[in-house]
Amino acid sequence: MVSIYNFQQYRHVEPPGWKLNWAWRGKEVIWAMQGAEATEQGNCSQFKGPTLPHCCEKKPFIVDLLPGTNYNSQTQNCCKAGVLSSIKQDPSKYAATFQMAVGGSGTYSRFVMPEDLKLGVPGYSCGGAVKVKPSRYTTDGGRRWTQALATWNVTCMYSQILASPTPRCCVSLSAFYNQTIVSCPRCSCGCQGQPGTECVKYGETPPLLKQNHDPATPVVRMEPGCAPSQPAKFDTDYYADDSGMFWGLPFYNDILLQEGKNGNLQTEILLRKDPGIFTFREGWAFPRKIQFNGDECVMPPPDEYPSLPNKGHIASATTPFIILFSLFLSIFML
């Protein structure tokens, strides 16, 4: 049994989902699978009989089953098309599990952990398998416990640099006390000629996002600023470290279908500051760091932020106030 857990706090595994890959050390084959499937069966000509192995590839690629798969083919936490939520947003959807019947020909006698595991998600690199204490499973309502013969852990780490040669998002800022909208720095998400980007000139229409296919080349618009958009509703969560997490509502605004006018989401965030612990004189009114799906976004330089009115800091020292700022996220990620 193979279990995949997304322990990232703010980063999901988005469509087209994970695509697990490894290399067998011997002549192992996968006779049967449940909860997932191999993309290729491979050459199974050495096996005779009415039933051939599910996969005879030396380096199999395993993908999750689609939602709505026949119940007899499912396992717990399967069938989400490889999509995993972050553990912070939805702990019920951060794991995937599938089962395999592994065997071989003739001399095969015991399971040997494969090597060179890859998650198949951009930006992730995996270490070697480490043998740990065998997993235990409860049966009969918790009265009996069974134990696996052996268990291995493989840890995969994420690197924003490995995921993309250029940043994937930038942020524009505005404030209620100033009409200026500070746009993204020019070329913040990549410029023409840089590897891994495809630039779209002003006025051109970029291609639609492909949700269920291989990811396309990232698109970068060659002029700063963001297209107008409709107000969006967001769920939010706050932590003790003064950070906030926002995500779109399912089936409403949680997926950007098209870059451009219909692909940018805008929201106005009202933040009430306690004058007893915060004033403009004591702190910065804008976020210091903004991330989108776990990737750090490019922000305007501090000297370009909307300036405070001349007497604004005096009133704020004694009067409660509300800061209103808009975050425009320009996401150039296909």
Short mmCIF file of C-alpha atoms in Angstrom, two decimals:
data_model
loop_
_atom_site.label_atom_id
_atom_site.label_comp_id
_atom_site.label_asym_id
_atom_site.label_seq_id
_atom_site.Cartn_x
_atom_site.Cartn_y
_atom_site.Cartn_z
CA MET A 1 0.00 0.00 0.00
CA VAL A 2 1.30 3.43 -1.00
CA SER A 3 0.14 6.60 0.75
CA ILE A 4 0.93 10.15 -0.37
CA TYR A 5 0.52 13.01 2.13
CA ASN A 6 0.70 16.71 1.31
CA PHE A 7 2.12 18.29 4.47
CA GLN A 8 2.48 21.70 2.80
CA GLN A 9 0.56 24.37 4.72
CA TYR A 10 -0.33 26.61 1.78
CA ARG A 11 0.47 24.72 -1.43
CA HIS A 12 -1.87 22.32 -3.20
CA VAL A 13 -1.18 19.68 -5.81
CA GLU A 14 -3.29 21.03 -8.64
CA PRO A 15 -4.43 19.51 -11.98
CA PRO A 16 -3.12 17.47 -13.73
CA GLY A 17 -2.19 16.08 -10.29
CA TRP A 18 0.62 13.84 -9.07
CA LYS A 19 2.21 11.26 -11.38
CA LEU A 20 4.34 8.93 -9.26
CA ASN A 21 7.34 7.28 -10.91
CA TRP A 22 10.07 4.93 -9.71
CA ALA A 23 12.59 2.34 -10.93
CA TRP A 24 12.37 -1.32 -9.89
CA ARG A 25 15.65 -2.81 -8.70
CA GLY A 26 14.93 -6.29 -10.00
CA LYS A 27 12.44 -7.85 -12.40
CA GLU A 28 9.34 -6.88 -10.45
CA VAL A 29 5.99 -6.36 -12.14
CA ILE A 30 2.66 -5.02 -10.93
CA TRP A 31 0.08 -7.78 -11.20
CA ALA A 32 -2.89 -5.73 -10.07
CA MET A 33 -3.72 -2.26 -8.74
CA GLN A 34 -6.56 -0.67 -6.81
CA GLY A 35 -7.05 3.06 -6.28
CA ALA A 36 -4.62 4.02 -9.06
CA GLU A 37 -3.32 2.75 -12.40
CA ALA A 38 -0.13 2.60 -14.44
CA THR A 39 -0.15 4.70 -17.60
CA GLU A 40 1.50 1.91 -19.63
CA GLN A 41 1.25 -1.86 -19.42
CA GLY A 42 4.59 -2.41 -21.16
CA ASN A 43 5.94 -5.66 -22.64
CA CYS A 44 4.50 -8.60 -20.72
CA SER A 45 5.28 -11.24 -23.37
CA GLN A 46 7.34 -13.34 -20.93
CA PHE A 47 4.17 -14.17 -19.01
CA LYS A 48 1.74 -16.78 -20.27
CA GLY A 49 -1.84 -17.45 -19.31
CA PRO A 50 -5.23 -15.76 -19.47
CA THR A 51 -4.27 -12.97 -17.05
CA LEU A 52 -1.30 -10.71 -17.72
CA PRO A 53 0.28 -8.29 -15.21
CA HIS A 54 -1.14 -4.80 -14.92
CA CYS A 55 2.28 -3.27 -15.67
CA CYS A 56 5.63 -4.75 -16.73
CA GLU A 57 7.49 -1.46 -17.10
CA LYS A 58 10.91 -1.12 -15.45
CA LYS A 59 10.01 2.51 -14.61
CA PRO A 60 6.23 2.67 -14.23
CA PHE A 61 4.26 5.90 -14.07
CA ILE A 62 1.32 5.74 -11.65
CA VAL A 63 -1.64 8.13 -11.72
CA ASP A 64 -4.70 8.54 -9.51
CA LEU A 65 -8.11 7.35 -10.67
CA LEU A 66 -10.78 9.84 -11.67
CA PRO A 67 -13.75 10.79 -9.47
CA GLY A 68 -16.70 8.49 -10.05
CA THR A 69 -14.54 5.41 -10.61
CA ASN A 70 -16.27 2.05 -10.08
CA TYR A 71 -16.49 1.36 -6.34
CA ASN A 72 -14.74 -2.03 -6.71
CA SER A 73 -11.64 -0.23 -8.04
CA GLN A 74 -11.45 2.36 -5.27
CA THR A 75 -9.42 2.58 -2.07
CA GLN A 76 -9.61 5.04 0.78
CA ASN A 77 -8.49 8.55 -0.24
CA CYS A 78 -8.31 7.63 -3.92
CA CYS A 79 -9.97 8.90 -7.04
CA LYS A 80 -9.31 12.65 -6.93
CA ALA A 81 -7.47 12.81 -10.28
CA GLY A 82 -4.21 13.35 -8.41
CA VAL A 83 -5.34 16.63 -6.82
CA LEU A 84 -4.39 17.15 -3.17
CA SER A 85 -5.40 19.99 -0.88
CA SER A 86 -2.96 21.64 1.50
CA ILE A 87 -3.20 20.20 4.99
CA LYS A 88 -4.17 23.62 6.37
CA GLN A 89 -7.09 24.27 4.03
CA ASP A 90 -8.75 20.85 3.97
CA PRO A 91 -7.25 18.05 6.12
CA SER A 92 -9.76 15.59 4.65
CA LYS A 93 -8.33 15.91 1.12
CA TYR A 94 -4.58 16.10 1.65
CA ALA A 95 -3.84 12.37 1.25
CA ALA A 96 -4.00 9.75 -1.50
CA THR A 97 -3.72 5.97 -1.14
CA PHE A 98 -3.52 3.04 -3.55
CA GLN A 99 -2.67 -0.66 -3.39
CA MET A 100 -0.54 -2.91 -5.59
CA ALA A 101 0.02 -6.64 -5.95
CA VAL A 102 3.75 -6.87 -6.76
CA GLY A 103 5.46 -10.01 -7.97
CA GLY A 104 7.86 -11.24 -10.59
CA SER A 105 9.04 -14.21 -12.57
CA GLY A 106 10.76 -17.36 -11.31
CA THR A 107 13.26 -16.22 -8.70
CA TYR A 108 11.17 -13.42 -7.14
CA SER A 109 10.89 -14.14 -3.42
CA ARG A 110 10.64 -10.86 -1.47
CA PHE A 111 9.73 -7.22 -1.95
CA VAL A 112 12.61 -4.81 -2.55
CA MET A 113 11.88 -1.10 -2.21
CA PRO A 114 12.29 0.64 -5.61
CA GLU A 115 14.60 3.60 -6.07
CA ASP A 116 14.64 7.00 -7.79
CA LEU A 117 11.10 7.98 -6.78
CA LYS A 118 9.62 11.10 -8.40
CA LEU A 119 6.34 12.79 -7.49
CA GLY A 120 5.73 14.15 -10.98
CA VAL A 121 4.84 17.64 -9.73
CA PRO A 122 7.02 20.60 -10.85
CA GLY A 123 9.33 21.89 -8.13
CA TYR A 124 9.50 18.70 -6.06
CA SER A 125 12.55 16.50 -5.61
CA CYS A 126 12.48 13.29 -3.56
CA GLY A 127 15.07 11.69 -1.35
CA GLY A 128 15.83 8.01 -0.91
CA ALA A 129 13.58 5.52 0.87
CA VAL A 130 14.15 5.21 4.62
CA LYS A 131 12.97 2.11 6.48
CA VAL A 132 10.85 2.99 9.51
CA LYS A 133 8.77 1.23 12.12
CA PRO A 134 6.15 -0.98 10.40
CA SER A 135 2.68 0.53 10.07
CA ARG A 136 -0.15 -0.92 12.15
CA TYR A 137 -3.79 -1.25 11.15
CA THR A 138 -6.83 -1.76 13.32
CA THR A 139 -9.58 -4.27 12.63
CA ASP A 140 -12.68 -5.51 14.44
CA GLY A 141 -13.54 -2.10 15.81
CA GLY A 142 -10.10 -1.60 17.34
CA ARG A 143 -10.00 -4.94 19.18
CA ARG A 144 -7.31 -6.38 16.91
CA TRP A 145 -4.23 -4.85 15.30
CA THR A 146 -2.39 -6.14 12.23
CA GLN A 147 1.06 -5.02 11.16
CA ALA A 148 2.77 -4.50 7.82
CA LEU A 149 5.86 -6.61 7.11
CA ALA A 150 7.88 -3.45 6.45
CA THR A 151 7.35 0.27 5.90
CA TRP A 152 9.46 2.89 4.12
CA ASN A 153 9.19 6.68 4.07
CA VAL A 154 10.17 8.88 1.14
CA THR A 155 10.25 12.66 1.66
CA CYS A 156 9.80 15.05 -1.27
CA MET A 157 10.77 18.72 -0.83
CA TYR A 158 9.53 21.72 -2.82
CA SER A 159 11.73 24.43 -4.32
CA GLN A 160 10.27 27.51 -5.98
CA ILE A 161 13.40 27.84 -8.07
CA LEU A 162 13.01 24.29 -9.41
CA ALA A 163 9.31 24.86 -10.11
CA SER A 164 9.82 27.87 -12.37
CA PRO A 165 12.81 29.90 -13.59
CA THR A 166 10.80 33.09 -13.00
CA PRO A 167 8.26 34.09 -10.29
CA ARG A 168 4.72 32.89 -10.97
CA CYS A 169 2.77 35.79 -9.49
CA CYS A 170 3.02 39.48 -8.73
CA VAL A 171 0.91 41.81 -6.61
CA SER A 172 -0.56 45.30 -7.15
CA LEU A 173 -1.59 47.37 -4.13
CA SER A 174 -3.95 50.28 -3.46
CA ALA A 175 -5.35 52.07 -0.39
CA PHE A 176 -8.52 53.97 0.47
CA TYR A 177 -6.59 57.19 1.17
CA ASN A 178 -4.86 57.32 -2.22
CA GLN A 179 -6.18 56.90 -5.76
CA THR A 180 -2.89 55.47 -7.01
CA ILE A 181 -2.76 51.77 -7.86
CA VAL A 182 0.79 50.52 -7.54
CA SER A 183 1.17 47.94 -10.27
CA CYS A 184 3.46 44.97 -10.53
CA PRO A 185 7.06 45.81 -11.39
CA ARG A 186 7.68 45.56 -15.11
CA CYS A 187 8.97 42.12 -16.11
CA SER A 188 8.42 40.85 -12.57
CA CYS A 189 7.17 37.50 -13.82
CA GLY A 190 9.66 37.04 -16.62
CA CYS A 191 10.60 38.89 -19.81
CA GLN A 192 10.78 38.00 -23.44
CA GLY A 193 13.61 35.63 -24.21
CA GLN A 194 13.89 34.12 -20.74
CA PRO A 195 13.63 30.32 -20.60
CA GLY A 196 10.35 28.80 -19.49
CA THR A 197 8.15 31.77 -20.43
CA GLU A 198 6.00 32.68 -23.41
CA CYS A 199 5.27 36.40 -23.64
CA VAL A 200 1.91 37.74 -24.78
CA LYS A 201 1.91 41.29 -26.13
CA TYR A 202 -0.67 43.86 -25.09
CA GLY A 203 -3.99 43.27 -26.87
CA GLU A 204 -3.31 39.63 -27.66
CA THR A 205 -5.50 36.88 -26.22
CA PRO A 206 -3.59 34.11 -24.42
CA PRO A 207 -4.69 30.46 -24.70
CA LEU A 208 -7.16 28.91 -22.30
CA LEU A 209 -5.95 26.98 -19.32
CA LYS A 210 -5.81 23.23 -19.77
CA GLN A 211 -7.15 21.61 -16.61
CA ASN A 212 -6.86 17.93 -17.49
CA HIS A 213 -3.83 17.94 -19.77
CA ASP A 214 -0.11 18.45 -19.40
CA PRO A 215 0.71 21.96 -18.14
CA ALA A 216 1.39 24.47 -20.89
CA THR A 217 4.17 27.05 -21.04
CA PRO A 218 3.72 29.90 -18.52
CA VAL A 219 2.27 33.03 -20.14
CA VAL A 220 3.61 36.49 -19.27
CA ARG A 221 1.91 39.71 -20.33
CA MET A 222 4.44 42.32 -21.37
CA GLU A 223 2.85 45.30 -19.62
CA PRO A 224 2.40 45.99 -15.90
CA GLY A 225 -0.92 46.22 -14.12
CA CYS A 226 -3.98 44.00 -13.95
CA ALA A 227 -7.13 43.70 -15.96
CA PRO A 228 -10.42 44.76 -14.28
CA SER A 229 -12.36 41.99 -12.68
CA GLN A 230 -15.46 41.26 -10.65
CA PRO A 231 -15.37 41.25 -6.82
CA ALA A 232 -14.68 37.83 -5.38
CA LYS A 233 -15.74 36.09 -2.19
CA PHE A 234 -13.07 34.38 -0.12
CA ASP A 235 -12.82 32.20 2.92
CA THR A 236 -10.12 33.27 5.33
CA ASP A 237 -8.16 31.88 8.23
CA TYR A 238 -5.81 33.72 10.64
CA TYR A 239 -2.89 32.37 12.71
CA ALA A 240 -0.95 33.48 15.69
CA ASP A 241 1.92 34.78 13.54
CA ASP A 242 -0.27 37.55 12.06
CA SER A 243 -0.60 35.86 8.70
CA GLY A 244 -3.86 35.29 6.84
CA MET A 245 -4.83 32.56 4.40
CA PHE A 246 -7.49 33.15 1.74
CA TRP A 247 -8.95 30.73 -0.76
CA GLY A 248 -11.78 30.80 -3.27
CA LEU A 249 -15.14 29.19 -2.69
CA PRO A 250 -15.59 25.80 -4.44
CA PHE A 251 -17.44 26.01 -7.76
CA TYR A 252 -17.49 29.80 -7.49
CA ASN A 253 -14.05 31.34 -7.77
CA ASP A 254 -11.54 28.67 -6.78
CA ILE A 255 -10.24 28.09 -10.33
CA LEU A 256 -8.87 30.66 -12.79
CA LEU A 257 -10.24 29.43 -16.11
CA GLN A 258 -8.73 32.06 -18.39
CA GLU A 259 -6.02 34.68 -18.12
CA GLY A 260 -7.28 38.18 -18.82
CA LYS A 261 -10.53 39.90 -17.88
CA ASN A 262 -12.20 36.69 -16.68
CA GLY A 263 -9.06 35.25 -15.12
CA ASN A 264 -8.25 37.81 -12.45
CA LEU A 265 -10.01 37.78 -9.09
CA GLN A 266 -10.24 40.91 -6.96
CA THR A 267 -11.30 41.33 -3.35
CA GLU A 268 -11.36 44.18 -0.88
CA ILE A 269 -10.07 43.26 2.56
CA LEU A 270 -11.13 45.21 5.64
CA LEU A 271 -8.58 45.05 8.46
CA ARG A 272 -9.34 46.76 11.77
CA LYS A 273 -6.26 47.77 13.72
CA ASP A 274 -6.27 48.25 17.48
CA PRO A 275 -4.86 51.75 18.13
CA GLY A 276 -3.52 50.54 21.46
CA ILE A 277 -0.99 48.25 19.77
CA PHE A 278 -0.65 49.61 16.24
CA THR A 279 -0.29 52.98 14.54
CA PHE A 280 1.19 54.03 11.22
CA ARG A 281 4.10 55.39 13.20
CA GLU A 282 4.79 51.99 14.74
CA GLY A 283 4.15 49.62 11.85
CA TRP A 284 3.69 49.08 8.16
CA ALA A 285 0.07 49.05 6.96
CA PHE A 286 0.59 46.69 4.03
CA PRO A 287 1.54 43.00 3.96
CA ARG A 288 5.24 42.33 4.08
CA LYS A 289 5.01 39.12 2.09
CA ILE A 290 2.29 37.59 -0.13
CA GLN A 291 2.22 34.03 -1.41
CA PHE A 292 -0.02 32.42 -4.01
CA ASN A 293 -0.39 28.65 -3.70
CA GLY A 294 2.78 28.59 -1.64
CA ASP A 295 4.93 30.57 -4.08
CA GLU A 296 6.20 33.96 -2.96
CA CYS A 297 4.90 36.76 -5.18
CA VAL A 298 6.83 39.77 -6.46
CA MET A 299 5.72 42.96 -4.67
CA PRO A 300 6.21 46.63 -5.56
CA PRO A 301 9.18 48.40 -3.93
CA PRO A 302 8.21 50.06 -0.62
CA ASP A 303 8.88 53.56 -1.95
CA GLU A 304 6.17 53.06 -4.60
CA TYR A 305 3.40 52.15 -2.14
CA PRO A 306 0.46 54.62 -1.76
CA SER A 307 1.66 57.45 0.43
CA LEU A 308 -0.14 58.42 3.63
CA PRO A 309 -1.81 61.88 3.84
CA ASN A 310 0.26 64.45 5.67
CA LYS A 311 -1.83 64.35 8.88
CA GLY A 312 -2.89 60.75 8.68
CA HIS A 313 -0.35 59.44 11.16
CA ILE A 314 -1.37 62.01 13.82
CA ALA A 315 -5.03 60.99 13.84
CA SER A 316 -4.22 57.33 13.81
CA ALA A 317 -2.37 57.58 17.10
CA THR A 318 -5.54 58.28 19.08
CA THR A 319 -8.49 57.19 16.93
CA PRO A 320 -9.52 53.67 15.90
CA PHE A 321 -9.28 53.20 12.17
CA ILE A 322 -9.84 50.67 9.46
CA ILE A 323 -7.31 50.01 6.73
CA LEU A 324 -8.74 49.09 3.36
CA PHE A 325 -6.47 47.80 0.68
CA SER A 326 -6.99 45.80 -2.46
CA LEU A 327 -4.75 42.98 -3.53
CA PHE A 328 -4.58 42.36 -7.25
CA LEU A 329 -3.01 39.00 -7.97
CA SER A 330 -1.81 38.62 -11.52
CA ILE A 331 -1.22 34.90 -11.87
CA PHE A 332 0.78 33.97 -14.94
CA MET A 333 0.67 30.22 -14.50
CA LEU A 334 -0.72 27.69 -16.92
#
